[in-house]
């Protein structure tokens, strides 16, 4: 499915208070969504739930599985059955046992499944205005572009659209190359040449779609200029015009950035950011670069942005250095509001186009946790 073409304003609701470093354990809700491998589209906004203590930064573990053709394990003594009002398992072998039993079994959901359900509810929180999420790390190879793409994909998929991923590289970025292809090659430069049309009150989202690349996960991509020999750049004035126009059509804007924190459009992006996402891989120099950037923001009067940031640590290897991973996580936890670890995924590592429904289930579950934390940060900003 493509991104929604009609972008209506969201009715604001009061934001809930969120703890700076960790939020309380969610209260499990009765029932719950289906297995996130094929989750249904959201039907409406939900009130945010508290983030799970100590789990928000970890990639959720999968429960043990058995082949679909295998018999339900027997006997099932010691496995607690769901009581009236308790959530019924839908993940893993417990969920399969519930389905295959024809209603005779009623096994309760695991803690990881309940955490995931709470995160999905929290993800649907409405805001009082368009919110901007800026993905930044001045080091190349920090997984900025996959982070921006997958944050927008997760938010768009679960919230039903109204989300844009914007490549704000001052020259040439790769967001358009990693996204699903389109039937045109229009970029942000083409949009900029006609930006006055979209600053006018008569502008329509249908006309804007000529410059966008719709994605199957219900979000749009605005690619940067990749024409060989092009010398046009996006400065602070151009960024402001683009951002002002795009805020009229989207609820959430995820901005991918370049590597130069001194460029005018990088500074303009962080100036309007409601949540900063700091991506890093499990490499010391990449992690150090992100921490240096956070220190720079603190020293230049943006401590609020740094303290409310979310760090996303992506594993580029199926067997990362666990000692270094733990060290990176702990260093970031001292500075930012939350840290999330994304497991290795061959599709992301390949460097090619990323289709959301082709990602491994653990990757999608980890990104849902990451985006629920991003939404929590936006909630703090929305009420300030």
Coordinates of C-alpha atoms in Angstrom, one line a residue:
X1 CA 0.0 0.0 0.0
X2 CA 1.2 3.5 -0.6
X3 CA 1.2 6.4 1.8
X4 CA -2.1 8.1 2.4
X5 CA -2.9 11.0 0.1
X6 CA -5.2 12.8 2.5
X7 CA -3.4 14.3 5.5
X8 CA -5.9 15.7 8.0
X9 CA -4.9 17.4 11.2
X10 CA -4.8 15.3 14.4
X11 CA -6.8 16.3 17.3
X12 CA -4.3 16.9 20.1
X13 CA -4.5 15.0 23.4
X14 CA -2.6 15.9 26.5
X15 CA 0.9 14.3 26.7
X16 CA 1.7 11.9 29.5
X17 CA 4.8 12.5 31.6
X18 CA 7.8 10.4 30.7
X19 CA 10.8 9.7 32.8
X20 CA 14.1 11.0 31.5
X21 CA 16.0 7.7 31.5
X22 CA 13.4 4.9 32.0
X23 CA 9.6 4.8 32.3
X24 CA 7.5 2.4 34.3
X25 CA 6.5 -1.2 33.4
X26 CA 3.4 -1.3 31.1
X27 CA 0.2 -2.7 32.5
X28 CA -0.7 -5.7 30.3
X29 CA -4.0 -5.2 28.4
X30 CA -6.5 -7.9 27.7
X31 CA -6.4 -9.4 24.2
X32 CA -3.9 -7.6 22.0
X33 CA -2.9 -7.4 18.3
X34 CA -2.0 -10.3 16.1
X35 CA 1.6 -11.4 15.6
X36 CA 3.6 -8.4 14.3
X37 CA 4.7 -10.4 11.3
X38 CA 1.5 -9.3 9.7
X39 CA 0.0 -6.7 12.0
X40 CA -3.3 -5.0 11.0
X41 CA -3.5 -1.3 10.2
X42 CA -4.2 0.9 13.3
X43 CA -7.8 1.8 13.7
X44 CA -7.4 4.9 15.8
X45 CA -5.2 6.8 18.3
X46 CA -4.5 5.2 21.7
X47 CA -3.3 6.7 24.9
X48 CA 0.4 6.2 25.5
X49 CA 1.5 3.5 28.0
X50 CA 4.6 3.6 30.1
X51 CA 7.8 2.2 28.7
X52 CA 9.0 -1.1 30.1
X53 CA 11.8 -0.7 32.6
X54 CA 15.1 -2.1 31.5
X55 CA 13.8 -3.5 28.2
X56 CA 13.3 -0.5 26.0
X57 CA 16.8 -0.6 24.6
X58 CA 17.0 -4.3 24.0
X59 CA 16.0 -6.1 20.9
X60 CA 13.1 -8.3 22.1
X61 CA 13.9 -12.0 22.3
X62 CA 11.8 -14.4 20.3
X63 CA 10.1 -17.1 22.3
X64 CA 11.2 -20.7 21.4
X65 CA 9.5 -21.9 18.3
X66 CA 8.6 -25.3 16.8
X67 CA 7.7 -26.0 13.2
X68 CA 4.1 -25.3 12.2
X69 CA 3.7 -28.9 11.3
X70 CA 4.8 -30.2 14.7
X71 CA 2.4 -31.4 17.3
X72 CA 1.6 -29.2 20.3
X73 CA 4.1 -30.1 23.1
X74 CA 2.6 -32.5 25.6
X75 CA 2.1 -32.6 28.5
X76 CA 1.6 -28.8 29.2
X77 CA 1.8 -29.1 33.0
X78 CA 3.4 -26.0 34.5
X79 CA 2.4 -23.7 31.6
X80 CA 0.0 -21.1 33.1
X81 CA -3.3 -20.9 31.3
X82 CA -5.0 -17.6 30.7
X83 CA -7.8 -16.6 33.1
X84 CA -10.7 -14.4 32.2
X85 CA -9.4 -10.9 31.6
X86 CA -5.8 -12.1 31.1
X87 CA -4.0 -11.6 27.7
X88 CA -4.0 -14.7 25.5
X89 CA -0.7 -15.7 23.8
X90 CA -0.4 -15.1 20.0
X91 CA 3.3 -15.4 19.6
X92 CA 5.5 -18.5 19.1
X93 CA 4.5 -22.1 20.1
X94 CA 2.1 -20.8 22.8
X95 CA 0.2 -18.9 20.2
X96 CA 0.2 -21.8 17.8
X97 CA -1.0 -24.1 20.6
X98 CA -3.8 -21.8 21.3
X99 CA -4.8 -21.7 17.7
X100 CA -4.4 -25.4 17.0
X101 CA -6.3 -26.5 20.1
X102 CA -9.6 -25.2 18.8
X103 CA -10.2 -23.2 22.0
X104 CA -9.4 -26.0 24.5
X105 CA -6.1 -24.3 25.4
X106 CA -5.8 -20.7 26.6
X107 CA -2.1 -20.1 27.3
X108 CA -1.1 -16.6 28.5
X109 CA 1.2 -14.3 26.6
X110 CA 4.9 -14.0 27.5
X111 CA 6.3 -10.8 29.0
X112 CA 8.0 -10.0 25.7
X113 CA 4.7 -10.2 23.8
X114 CA 3.0 -8.0 26.4
X115 CA 5.8 -5.4 26.1
X116 CA 5.4 -5.4 22.3
X117 CA 1.7 -4.9 22.6
X118 CA 2.2 -1.9 25.0
X119 CA 4.7 -0.4 22.6
X120 CA 2.2 -0.7 19.7
X121 CA -0.4 1.1 21.7
X122 CA 2.1 3.9 22.7
X123 CA 3.1 4.3 19.0
X124 CA -0.4 5.6 18.1
X125 CA -0.2 8.7 20.3
X126 CA -1.6 11.8 18.5
X127 CA 0.3 15.1 18.7
X128 CA -0.9 18.8 18.6
X129 CA 1.2 19.6 15.5
X130 CA 3.6 18.3 13.0
X131 CA 6.6 16.7 14.8
X132 CA 10.1 16.6 13.3
X133 CA 12.5 13.7 14.0
X134 CA 16.1 14.4 13.0
X135 CA 18.6 11.5 12.5
X136 CA 22.2 12.7 12.9
X137 CA 25.7 11.5 13.4
X138 CA 28.6 13.3 11.7
X139 CA 30.5 10.0 11.0
X140 CA 29.9 8.3 7.7
X141 CA 28.9 4.6 8.0
X142 CA 26.8 5.3 11.1
X143 CA 23.7 3.8 9.5
X144 CA 22.0 7.2 9.3
X145 CA 20.0 6.4 6.1
X146 CA 18.7 3.0 7.1
X147 CA 17.8 4.4 10.5
X148 CA 15.8 7.3 9.0
X149 CA 14.2 5.0 6.4
X150 CA 13.1 2.4 9.0
X151 CA 12.0 4.9 11.6
X152 CA 9.7 6.4 8.9
X153 CA 8.6 3.0 7.7
X154 CA 7.7 1.8 11.2
X155 CA 5.9 5.0 12.1
X156 CA 4.0 5.1 8.8
X157 CA 3.1 1.4 8.9
X158 CA 1.7 1.4 12.4
X159 CA 0.2 4.9 12.4
X160 CA -1.4 4.6 9.0
X161 CA 0.6 7.1 6.9
X162 CA 1.1 10.9 7.2
X163 CA 4.8 10.2 7.5
X164 CA 7.7 11.6 5.4
X165 CA 11.4 10.5 5.2
X166 CA 13.3 13.5 3.8
X167 CA 16.9 13.3 2.7
X168 CA 18.4 16.6 3.9
X169 CA 21.9 16.0 2.8
X170 CA 23.3 19.4 1.6
X171 CA 24.5 17.7 -1.7
X172 CA 23.9 14.1 -2.5
X173 CA 22.4 11.5 -0.1
X174 CA 21.4 7.9 -0.6
X175 CA 17.9 7.7 0.9
X176 CA 16.4 7.5 -2.5
X177 CA 18.7 4.6 -3.4
X178 CA 17.7 2.6 -0.3
X179 CA 14.0 3.2 -0.6
X180 CA 11.6 1.5 -3.0
X181 CA 11.8 2.9 -6.5
X182 CA 9.4 5.3 -8.1
X183 CA 8.2 6.0 -11.7
X184 CA 9.9 9.4 -11.7
X185 CA 13.2 10.9 -10.6
X186 CA 12.0 14.1 -9.0
X187 CA 14.0 15.2 -6.0
X188 CA 14.0 17.9 -3.3
X189 CA 15.7 20.3 -5.8
X190 CA 12.8 20.0 -8.2
X191 CA 10.4 20.6 -5.3
X192 CA 12.5 23.6 -4.2
X193 CA 12.2 25.2 -7.6
X194 CA 8.4 25.2 -7.2
X195 CA 8.2 25.6 -3.4
X196 CA 6.2 28.9 -3.6
X197 CA 3.2 26.9 -5.0
X198 CA 3.2 24.7 -1.9
X199 CA 3.5 27.7 0.5
X200 CA 0.3 29.1 -1.0
X201 CA -3.1 28.2 0.6
X202 CA -4.3 26.6 -2.6
X203 CA -1.6 23.9 -2.6
X204 CA -2.8 20.3 -2.6
X205 CA -1.2 17.0 -1.5
X206 CA -2.1 15.5 -4.9
X207 CA 0.2 18.0 -6.6
X208 CA 3.0 17.4 -4.0
X209 CA 2.9 13.7 -4.8
X210 CA 4.7 14.3 -8.1
X211 CA 7.9 14.9 -6.1
X212 CA 7.5 12.0 -3.7
X213 CA 8.3 8.3 -3.7
X214 CA 5.5 6.4 -2.0
X215 CA 6.5 3.3 -0.1
X216 CA 4.6 0.1 0.7
X217 CA 4.9 0.7 4.4
X218 CA 2.6 3.8 4.1
X219 CA 5.1 6.6 4.1
X220 CA 6.7 8.8 1.5
X221 CA 10.3 9.6 0.6
X222 CA 11.7 12.9 -0.6
X223 CA 15.0 12.1 -2.1
X224 CA 18.1 14.4 -2.4
X225 CA 19.5 15.5 -5.7
X226 CA 21.8 12.8 -7.2
X227 CA 22.3 14.3 -10.7
X228 CA 26.0 14.0 -11.7
X229 CA 27.5 17.4 -12.1
X230 CA 24.8 19.2 -10.2
X231 CA 26.1 22.0 -8.0
X232 CA 22.9 23.0 -6.2
X233 CA 22.8 22.8 -2.5
X234 CA 20.2 23.2 0.2
X235 CA 21.0 26.2 2.5
X236 CA 19.1 27.4 5.6
X237 CA 16.6 29.5 3.7
X238 CA 15.8 26.6 1.4
X239 CA 15.4 24.2 4.3
X240 CA 13.0 26.6 6.1
X241 CA 10.8 26.9 3.0
X242 CA 10.7 23.2 2.4
X243 CA 10.0 22.3 6.1
X244 CA 7.3 25.0 6.3
X245 CA 5.5 23.6 3.2
X246 CA 5.9 19.9 4.2
X247 CA 4.5 20.5 7.7
X248 CA 1.2 21.4 6.0
X249 CA 0.8 17.8 4.6
X250 CA 2.5 15.5 7.2
X251 CA 2.1 14.6 10.8
X252 CA 5.6 13.2 11.2
X253 CA 8.7 14.3 9.3
X254 CA 11.9 12.1 9.6
X255 CA 14.9 14.1 8.4
X256 CA 18.1 12.3 7.3
X257 CA 21.2 14.5 7.5
X258 CA 24.7 14.7 6.1
X259 CA 28.0 14.6 7.9
X260 CA 28.8 18.3 8.2
X261 CA 27.4 19.8 11.4
X262 CA 28.5 23.2 10.2
X263 CA 26.4 23.1 7.1
X264 CA 23.5 25.5 7.1
X265 CA 20.8 22.9 6.4
X266 CA 22.2 20.6 9.2
X267 CA 21.9 23.4 11.7
X268 CA 18.4 24.3 10.4
X269 CA 17.3 20.7 10.8
X270 CA 18.4 20.5 14.4
X271 CA 16.9 23.9 15.2
X272 CA 13.4 22.5 14.4
X273 CA 14.0 19.0 15.7
X274 CA 11.5 17.7 18.3
X275 CA 13.4 14.5 18.7
X276 CA 17.0 13.7 17.9
X277 CA 17.9 10.1 16.9
X278 CA 21.6 9.3 17.1
X279 CA 22.5 6.2 15.0
X280 CA 25.7 4.2 15.5
X281 CA 27.1 0.9 14.7
X282 CA 29.0 -1.4 17.1
X283 CA 32.3 0.5 16.3
X284 CA 34.1 2.7 18.7
X285 CA 34.9 5.5 16.3
X286 CA 31.3 5.7 15.1
X287 CA 30.0 5.7 18.6
X288 CA 32.5 8.4 19.7
X289 CA 31.4 10.6 16.8
X290 CA 27.8 10.5 17.9
X291 CA 28.8 11.3 21.5
X292 CA 30.9 14.2 20.3
X293 CA 28.0 15.6 18.4
X294 CA 25.8 15.4 21.6
X295 CA 28.5 17.2 23.5
X296 CA 28.6 19.8 20.8
X297 CA 24.8 20.3 21.1
X298 CA 25.0 20.7 24.8
X299 CA 27.8 23.2 24.6
X300 CA 25.9 25.3 22.0
X301 CA 22.7 25.6 24.0
X302 CA 20.8 22.5 22.9
X303 CA 21.1 20.4 26.0
X304 CA 17.3 19.8 25.9
X305 CA 17.7 18.1 22.5
X306 CA 20.6 15.9 23.6
X307 CA 19.0 14.8 26.9
X308 CA 15.7 13.9 25.1
X309 CA 17.5 12.0 22.3
X310 CA 17.2 8.3 21.4
X311 CA 20.3 6.4 20.4
X312 CA 19.9 3.5 18.0
X313 CA 22.7 1.0 17.9
X314 CA 22.6 -1.2 14.8
X315 CA 24.4 -4.5 14.6
X316 CA 26.2 -4.8 11.2
X317 CA 27.4 -8.2 12.1
X318 CA 25.4 -11.3 13.1
X319 CA 27.8 -11.8 16.0
X320 CA 28.8 -8.4 17.3
X321 CA 31.4 -7.8 20.0
X322 CA 29.1 -8.0 23.0
X323 CA 31.5 -6.4 25.3
X324 CA 31.9 -3.4 23.0
X325 CA 28.1 -3.3 22.4
X326 CA 27.5 -3.2 26.2
X327 CA 30.1 -0.4 26.6
X328 CA 28.5 1.7 23.8
X329 CA 25.0 1.3 25.2
X330 CA 26.1 2.3 28.7
X331 CA 28.0 5.4 27.5
X332 CA 25.0 6.6 25.6
X333 CA 22.6 5.9 28.4
X334 CA 24.5 8.4 30.5
X335 CA 23.7 11.2 28.0
X336 CA 20.4 10.4 26.1
X337 CA 16.9 9.5 27.2
X338 CA 16.9 6.0 25.8
X339 CA 19.1 3.5 23.9
X340 CA 17.7 0.8 21.5
X341 CA 19.7 -2.1 20.0
X342 CA 18.7 -3.2 16.5
X343 CA 19.8 -6.8 15.6
X344 CA 21.7 -7.8 12.5
X345 CA 19.6 -8.0 9.4
X346 CA 21.0 -9.2 6.1
X347 CA 18.6 -7.0 4.0
X348 CA 19.9 -3.8 5.8
X349 CA 23.5 -4.9 5.6
X350 CA 23.3 -5.6 1.8
X351 CA 23.2 -1.9 1.0
X352 CA 20.4 -2.3 -1.4
X353 CA 16.7 -1.3 -1.3
X354 CA 14.9 -1.9 1.9
X355 CA 11.3 -3.2 1.8
X356 CA 9.7 -3.2 5.2
X357 CA 7.8 -6.4 4.9
X358 CA 11.0 -8.2 3.8
X359 CA 12.8 -7.5 7.1
X360 CA 13.2 -10.3 9.6
X361 CA 10.6 -10.4 12.4
X362 CA 13.1 -9.6 15.2
X363 CA 14.2 -6.5 13.2
X364 CA 10.7 -5.3 12.9
X365 CA 10.0 -5.9 16.6
X366 CA 13.2 -4.1 17.6
X367 CA 12.2 -1.1 15.4
X368 CA 8.8 -1.0 16.9
X369 CA 10.4 -0.7 20.3
X370 CA 12.7 2.1 19.0
X371 CA 9.9 4.0 17.5
X372 CA 7.8 3.7 20.7
X373 CA 10.7 5.4 22.5
X374 CA 10.9 8.1 19.8
X375 CA 7.2 8.7 20.3
X376 CA 7.8 9.0 24.0
X377 CA 10.4 11.7 23.3
X378 CA 8.0 13.5 21.0
X379 CA 5.4 13.4 23.7
X380 CA 7.8 15.2 26.1
X381 CA 8.4 17.9 23.5
X382 CA 4.8 18.2 22.6
X383 CA 3.8 19.1 26.2
X384 CA 6.7 21.5 26.8

